[in-house]
DNA sequence: GCAAGGATCTAA
DNA sequence: TAGATCCTTGCC
């Protein structure tokens, strides 16, 4: 198990990883390590569940009606964070894909906590380890993501994703919580992980 | 099963 | 500027 920050940094995903087709990036992100570091803490989690939101023919994607003040970071270059506020309560963390101006992203729906667990529990105000990072709103809360993080780059040394060659078995399903384009098979999770919102 | 909650967008 | 909507969650 890799817990050394320098090793995580060495294996950080590069720009090219994020420029691929959104479905590919969403699948490839399963099993990767999400890392967030600040002065006092290092939070690490293994991504277990994602959803792709496309730049074309996807009515449930925020980008489907063009660029607005809310979704503008979704149109930035692949590898950018798109963080939005939803239902007056929660933030959701997305990873922008493809080239600048497209409007495609991958929603992080769940992850397995690996480091900084006490801080995640504090942020969530719960003690249940199993459910710390289950659900997009919960993932964002545990990592203390908010509007300030919208538009940040994942190529930085503070927030990034790292590859430790973890092997996964990807299951593909319909997405959760949407009312349009519901038939698209754009949700992905690791069959062998118990840290998934819904099997 | 459904309310909470606030930002955003559309229609007027 | 009112009203509907929203990639959710946790409680009833």
mmCIF file of C-alpha atoms (C1' of nucleotides) in Angstrom:
data_model
loop_
_atom_site.group_PDB
_atom_site.id
_atom_site.type_symbol
_atom_site.label_atom_id
_atom_site.label_comp_id
_atom_site.label_asym_id
_atom_site.label_seq_id
_atom_site.Cartn_x
_atom_site.Cartn_y
_atom_site.Cartn_z
ATOM 1 C CA UNK A 1 0.000 0.000 0.000
ATOM 2 C CA UNK A 2 1.487 3.300 -1.119
ATOM 3 C CA UNK A 3 1.202 5.988 1.537
ATOM 4 C CA UNK A 4 4.333 7.977 0.819
ATOM 5 C CA UNK A 5 3.478 11.403 -0.532
ATOM 6 C CA UNK A 6 6.566 11.620 -2.738
ATOM 7 C CA UNK A 7 5.741 8.305 -4.338
ATOM 8 C CA UNK A 8 2.143 9.437 -4.932
ATOM 9 C CA UNK A 9 3.488 12.599 -6.523
ATOM 10 C CA UNK A 10 5.830 10.613 -8.747
ATOM 11 C CA UNK A 11 2.905 8.565 -10.064
ATOM 12 C CA UNK A 12 0.562 11.510 -10.549
ATOM 13 C CA UNK A 13 -1.689 11.246 -13.618
ATOM 14 C CA UNK A 14 -0.574 13.592 -16.393
ATOM 15 C CA UNK A 15 -2.500 15.907 -18.705
ATOM 16 C CA UNK A 16 -2.812 13.261 -21.421
ATOM 17 C CA UNK A 17 -4.791 10.929 -19.134
ATOM 18 C CA UNK A 18 -7.605 13.482 -18.867
ATOM 19 C CA UNK A 19 -7.845 14.341 -22.571
ATOM 20 C CA UNK A 20 -9.226 10.952 -23.591
ATOM 21 C CA UNK A 21 -12.917 10.239 -24.257
ATOM 22 C CA UNK A 22 -15.005 10.799 -21.114
ATOM 23 C CA UNK A 23 -16.182 7.164 -20.800
ATOM 24 C CA UNK A 24 -12.570 6.000 -21.009
ATOM 25 C CA UNK A 25 -11.413 8.445 -18.334
ATOM 26 C CA UNK A 26 -14.347 7.497 -16.093
ATOM 27 C CA UNK A 27 -13.390 3.802 -16.346
ATOM 28 C CA UNK A 28 -9.683 4.451 -15.977
ATOM 29 C CA UNK A 29 -10.253 6.500 -12.813
ATOM 30 C CA UNK A 30 -11.658 3.466 -11.002
ATOM 31 C CA UNK A 31 -8.933 2.162 -8.660
ATOM 32 C CA UNK A 32 -6.847 5.354 -8.816
ATOM 33 C CA UNK A 33 -5.800 7.274 -5.695
ATOM 34 C CA UNK A 34 -7.370 10.664 -5.037
ATOM 35 C CA UNK A 35 -4.958 12.848 -3.038
ATOM 36 C CA UNK A 36 -5.624 16.178 -1.264
ATOM 37 C CA UNK A 37 -2.910 17.804 0.790
ATOM 38 C CA UNK A 38 -2.734 20.980 2.828
ATOM 39 C CA UNK A 39 -0.522 22.306 5.618
ATOM 40 C CA UNK A 40 -1.900 20.041 8.304
ATOM 41 C CA UNK A 41 -3.378 17.050 6.533
ATOM 42 C CA UNK A 42 -2.986 14.460 3.795
ATOM 43 C CA UNK A 43 -6.194 12.825 2.589
ATOM 44 C CA UNK A 44 -6.034 9.754 0.335
ATOM 45 C CA UNK A 45 -8.850 7.623 -1.084
ATOM 46 C CA UNK A 46 -9.171 4.978 -3.750
ATOM 47 C CA UNK A 47 -11.833 5.870 -6.322
ATOM 48 C CA UNK A 48 -14.428 3.083 -6.532
ATOM 49 C CA UNK A 49 -17.382 4.587 -8.447
ATOM 50 C CA UNK A 50 -17.694 7.224 -11.192
ATOM 51 C CA UNK A 51 -20.169 8.542 -13.763
ATOM 52 C CA UNK A 52 -19.428 10.107 -17.157
ATOM 53 C CA UNK A 53 -21.274 13.249 -18.312
ATOM 54 C CA UNK A 54 -20.734 13.836 -21.997
ATOM 55 C CA UNK A 55 -20.274 16.914 -24.187
ATOM 56 C CA UNK A 56 -22.718 15.573 -26.821
ATOM 57 C CA UNK A 57 -26.085 13.764 -26.856
ATOM 58 C CA UNK A 58 -26.373 13.752 -23.069
ATOM 59 C CA UNK A 59 -29.327 15.745 -21.756
ATOM 60 C CA UNK A 60 -28.415 15.190 -18.118
ATOM 61 C CA UNK A 61 -24.983 16.759 -18.526
ATOM 62 C CA UNK A 62 -24.728 20.315 -17.168
ATOM 63 C CA UNK A 63 -22.999 21.302 -20.397
ATOM 64 C CA UNK A 64 -25.908 20.292 -22.671
ATOM 65 C CA UNK A 65 -27.359 23.819 -22.882
ATOM 66 C CA UNK A 66 -24.049 25.557 -23.332
ATOM 67 C CA UNK A 67 -21.678 27.472 -21.130
ATOM 68 C CA UNK A 68 -23.012 29.440 -18.137
ATOM 69 C CA UNK A 69 -21.460 31.047 -15.096
ATOM 70 C CA UNK A 70 -22.178 27.917 -13.087
ATOM 71 C CA UNK A 71 -20.729 25.311 -15.444
ATOM 72 C CA UNK A 72 -17.904 27.291 -17.045
ATOM 73 C CA UNK A 73 -15.120 25.231 -15.432
ATOM 74 C CA UNK A 74 -16.628 22.135 -17.084
ATOM 75 C CA UNK A 75 -15.484 23.718 -20.358
ATOM 76 C CA UNK A 76 -11.884 24.110 -19.217
ATOM 77 C CA UNK A 77 -9.159 21.674 -20.253
ATOM 78 C CA UNK A 78 -9.173 18.031 -19.125
ATOM 79 C CA UNK A 79 -7.701 17.638 -15.638
ATOM 80 C CA UNK A 80 -9.611 20.597 -14.164
ATOM 81 C CA UNK A 81 -11.930 20.266 -11.147
ATOM 82 C CA UNK A 82 -15.601 21.134 -11.660
ATOM 83 C CA UNK A 83 -17.254 21.549 -8.249
ATOM 84 C CA UNK A 84 -20.912 22.582 -8.076
ATOM 85 C CA UNK A 85 -23.526 23.135 -5.370
ATOM 86 C CA UNK A 86 -26.691 21.036 -5.540
ATOM 87 C CA UNK A 87 -30.048 20.804 -3.728
ATOM 88 C CA UNK A 88 -29.041 23.699 -1.492
ATOM 89 C CA UNK A 89 -27.048 21.260 0.615
ATOM 90 C CA UNK A 90 -24.247 19.408 -1.142
ATOM 91 C CA UNK A 91 -21.223 19.860 -3.339
ATOM 92 C CA UNK A 92 -20.305 17.418 -6.097
ATOM 93 C CA UNK A 93 -16.774 16.894 -7.379
ATOM 94 C CA UNK A 94 -16.204 16.313 -11.083
ATOM 95 C CA UNK A 95 -13.069 15.864 -13.167
ATOM 96 C CA UNK A 96 -13.128 17.622 -16.528
ATOM 97 C CA UNK A 97 -12.165 15.559 -19.576
ATOM 98 C CA UNK A 98 -11.204 16.206 -23.223
ATOM 99 C CA UNK A 99 -10.033 19.454 -24.759
ATOM 100 C CA UNK A 100 -10.820 22.982 -23.681
ATOM 101 C CA UNK A 101 -14.273 24.164 -24.796
ATOM 102 C CA UNK A 102 -15.906 20.704 -24.935
ATOM 103 C CA UNK A 103 -17.873 20.509 -21.675
ATOM 104 C CA UNK A 104 -17.402 16.922 -20.455
ATOM 105 C CA UNK A 105 -16.632 15.570 -16.995
ATOM 106 C CA UNK A 106 -16.549 12.580 -14.648
ATOM 107 C CA UNK A 107 -18.463 12.676 -11.353
ATOM 108 C CA UNK A 108 -16.791 11.020 -8.365
ATOM 109 C CA UNK A 109 -19.548 9.042 -6.649
ATOM 110 C CA UNK A 110 -17.672 6.950 -4.085
ATOM 111 C CA UNK A 111 -14.234 6.013 -2.776
ATOM 112 C CA UNK A 112 -12.427 3.910 -0.172
ATOM 113 C CA UNK A 113 -10.743 5.926 2.619
ATOM 114 C CA UNK A 114 -7.013 5.163 2.928
ATOM 115 C CA UNK A 115 -5.402 8.037 4.845
ATOM 116 C CA UNK A 116 -6.543 11.044 6.837
ATOM 117 C CA UNK A 117 -9.511 9.053 8.073
ATOM 118 C CA UNK A 118 -9.908 10.979 11.339
ATOM 119 C CA UNK A 119 -10.075 14.246 9.411
ATOM 120 C CA UNK A 120 -12.645 12.771 7.020
ATOM 121 C CA UNK A 121 -14.741 11.701 10.023
ATOM 122 C CA UNK A 122 -14.502 15.219 11.447
ATOM 123 C CA UNK A 123 -15.539 16.767 8.150
ATOM 124 C CA UNK A 124 -18.464 14.370 7.844
ATOM 125 C CA UNK A 125 -19.414 14.531 11.547
ATOM 126 C CA UNK A 126 -19.885 10.767 11.607
ATOM 127 C CA UNK A 127 -17.913 7.765 12.888
ATOM 128 C CA UNK A 128 -19.051 5.170 10.360
ATOM 129 C CA UNK A 129 -15.887 4.291 8.422
ATOM 130 C CA UNK A 130 -17.774 2.249 5.810
ATOM 131 C CA UNK A 131 -19.889 5.185 4.664
ATOM 132 C CA UNK A 132 -17.327 7.998 4.889
ATOM 133 C CA UNK A 133 -16.950 8.459 1.112
ATOM 134 C CA UNK A 134 -20.109 6.826 -0.261
ATOM 135 C CA UNK A 135 -22.169 9.187 -2.424
ATOM 136 C CA UNK A 136 -20.951 12.272 -4.305
ATOM 137 C CA UNK A 137 -22.101 14.765 -1.653
ATOM 138 C CA UNK A 138 -20.433 12.755 1.078
ATOM 139 C CA UNK A 139 -17.169 12.424 -0.830
ATOM 140 C CA UNK A 140 -17.070 16.199 -1.285
ATOM 141 C CA UNK A 141 -17.853 16.836 2.383
ATOM 142 C CA UNK A 142 -15.239 14.392 3.703
ATOM 143 C CA UNK A 143 -12.577 16.032 1.514
ATOM 144 C CA UNK A 144 -13.875 19.514 2.409
ATOM 145 C CA UNK A 145 -14.450 20.459 -1.205
ATOM 146 C CA UNK A 146 -16.489 23.580 -1.949
ATOM 147 C CA UNK A 147 -16.940 26.348 -4.517
ATOM 148 C CA UNK A 148 -13.390 27.587 -3.818
ATOM 149 C CA UNK A 149 -12.025 24.435 -5.457
ATOM 150 C CA UNK A 150 -14.046 24.890 -8.656
ATOM 151 C CA UNK A 151 -11.692 25.406 -11.607
ATOM 152 C CA UNK A 152 -8.535 24.147 -9.848
ATOM 153 C CA UNK A 153 -6.081 21.941 -11.739
ATOM 154 C CA UNK A 154 -5.400 18.300 -10.868
ATOM 155 C CA UNK A 155 -1.885 18.695 -12.230
ATOM 156 C CA UNK A 156 -0.913 20.597 -9.063
ATOM 157 C CA UNK A 157 0.919 19.106 -6.074
ATOM 158 C CA UNK A 158 -1.923 19.794 -3.623
ATOM 159 C CA UNK A 159 -4.857 18.063 -5.322
ATOM 160 C CA UNK A 160 -4.128 15.300 -7.802
ATOM 161 C CA UNK A 161 -4.787 11.689 -8.730
ATOM 162 C CA UNK A 162 -2.116 8.995 -8.565
ATOM 163 C CA UNK A 163 -1.731 5.535 -10.089
ATOM 164 C CA UNK A 164 -0.471 2.583 -8.028
ATOM 165 C CA UNK A 165 -1.388 -0.072 -10.616
ATOM 166 C CA UNK A 166 -4.282 -1.375 -8.562
ATOM 167 C CA UNK A 167 -6.294 -3.963 -10.478
ATOM 168 C CA UNK A 168 -10.079 -3.632 -10.790
ATOM 169 C CA UNK A 169 -13.047 -5.385 -12.333
ATOM 170 C CA UNK A 170 -15.313 -2.735 -13.868
ATOM 171 C CA UNK A 171 -19.101 -3.022 -13.836
ATOM 172 C CA UNK A 172 -21.082 -0.679 -16.141
ATOM 173 C CA UNK A 173 -24.646 0.488 -15.336
ATOM 174 C CA UNK A 174 -27.103 3.341 -15.834
ATOM 175 C CA UNK A 175 -26.411 6.541 -13.920
ATOM 176 C CA UNK A 176 -28.091 7.433 -10.622
ATOM 177 C CA UNK A 177 -30.265 10.416 -9.713
ATOM 178 C CA UNK A 178 -30.994 11.776 -13.186
ATOM 179 C CA UNK A 179 -34.227 12.141 -15.164
ATOM 180 C CA UNK A 180 -32.941 12.618 -18.723
ATOM 181 C CA UNK A 181 -30.809 10.360 -20.926
ATOM 182 C CA UNK A 182 -31.391 7.709 -18.293
ATOM 183 C CA UNK A 183 -30.663 4.793 -20.610
ATOM 184 C CA UNK A 184 -27.017 5.664 -21.203
ATOM 185 C CA UNK A 185 -24.606 3.182 -19.625
ATOM 186 C CA UNK A 186 -22.197 5.664 -18.075
ATOM 187 C CA UNK A 187 -21.809 4.610 -14.446
ATOM 188 C CA UNK A 188 -18.794 2.530 -13.509
ATOM 189 C CA UNK A 189 -17.682 0.787 -10.325
ATOM 190 C CA UNK A 190 -15.272 -1.874 -9.098
ATOM 191 C CA UNK A 191 -17.081 -5.180 -8.570
ATOM 192 C CA UNK A 192 -14.596 -6.178 -5.855
ATOM 193 C CA UNK A 193 -15.034 -3.060 -3.724
ATOM 194 C CA UNK A 194 -17.565 -2.763 -0.920
ATOM 195 C CA UNK A 195 -17.172 1.034 -0.997
ATOM 196 C CA UNK A 196 -19.834 1.589 -3.666
ATOM 197 C CA UNK A 197 -23.151 3.451 -3.345
ATOM 198 C CA UNK A 198 -25.342 0.855 -5.056
ATOM 199 C CA UNK A 199 -24.597 -2.524 -6.624
ATOM 200 C "C1'" DG B 1 -41.559 8.220 1.483
ATOM 201 C "C1'" DC B 2 -40.121 12.998 1.433
ATOM 202 C "C1'" DA B 3 -38.341 17.565 3.224
ATOM 203 C "C1'" DA B 4 -34.451 20.483 3.514
ATOM 204 C "C1'" DG B 5 -31.907 23.941 1.219
ATOM 205 C "C1'" DG B 6 -29.827 27.694 -1.928
ATOM 206 C "C1'" DA B 7 -27.867 28.781 -6.315
ATOM 207 C "C1'" DT B 8 -29.074 29.033 -11.006
ATOM 208 C "C1'" DC B 9 -31.751 29.541 -15.125
ATOM 209 C "C1'" DT B 10 -35.959 30.721 -17.752
ATOM 210 C "C1'" DA B 11 -39.870 33.216 -18.831
ATOM 211 C "C1'" DA B 12 -42.161 37.365 -18.288
ATOM 212 C "C1'" DT C 1 -38.406 38.823 -10.329
ATOM 213 C "C1'" DA C 2 -41.262 34.614 -9.449
ATOM 214 C "C1'" DG C 3 -41.143 29.827 -10.039
ATOM 215 C "C1'" DA C 4 -39.136 25.473 -11.375
ATOM 216 C "C1'" DT C 5 -35.241 22.698 -11.284
ATOM 217 C "C1'" DC C 6 -31.409 20.267 -9.461
ATOM 218 C "C1'" DC C 7 -25.454 14.536 -11.205
ATOM 219 C "C1'" DT C 8 -28.368 14.344 -2.807
ATOM 220 C "C1'" DT C 9 -28.819 12.911 1.735
ATOM 221 C "C1'" DG C 10 -30.710 11.413 5.986
ATOM 222 C "C1'" DC C 11 -34.516 11.358 8.495
ATOM 223 C "C1'" DC C 12 -39.552 10.320 8.995
#
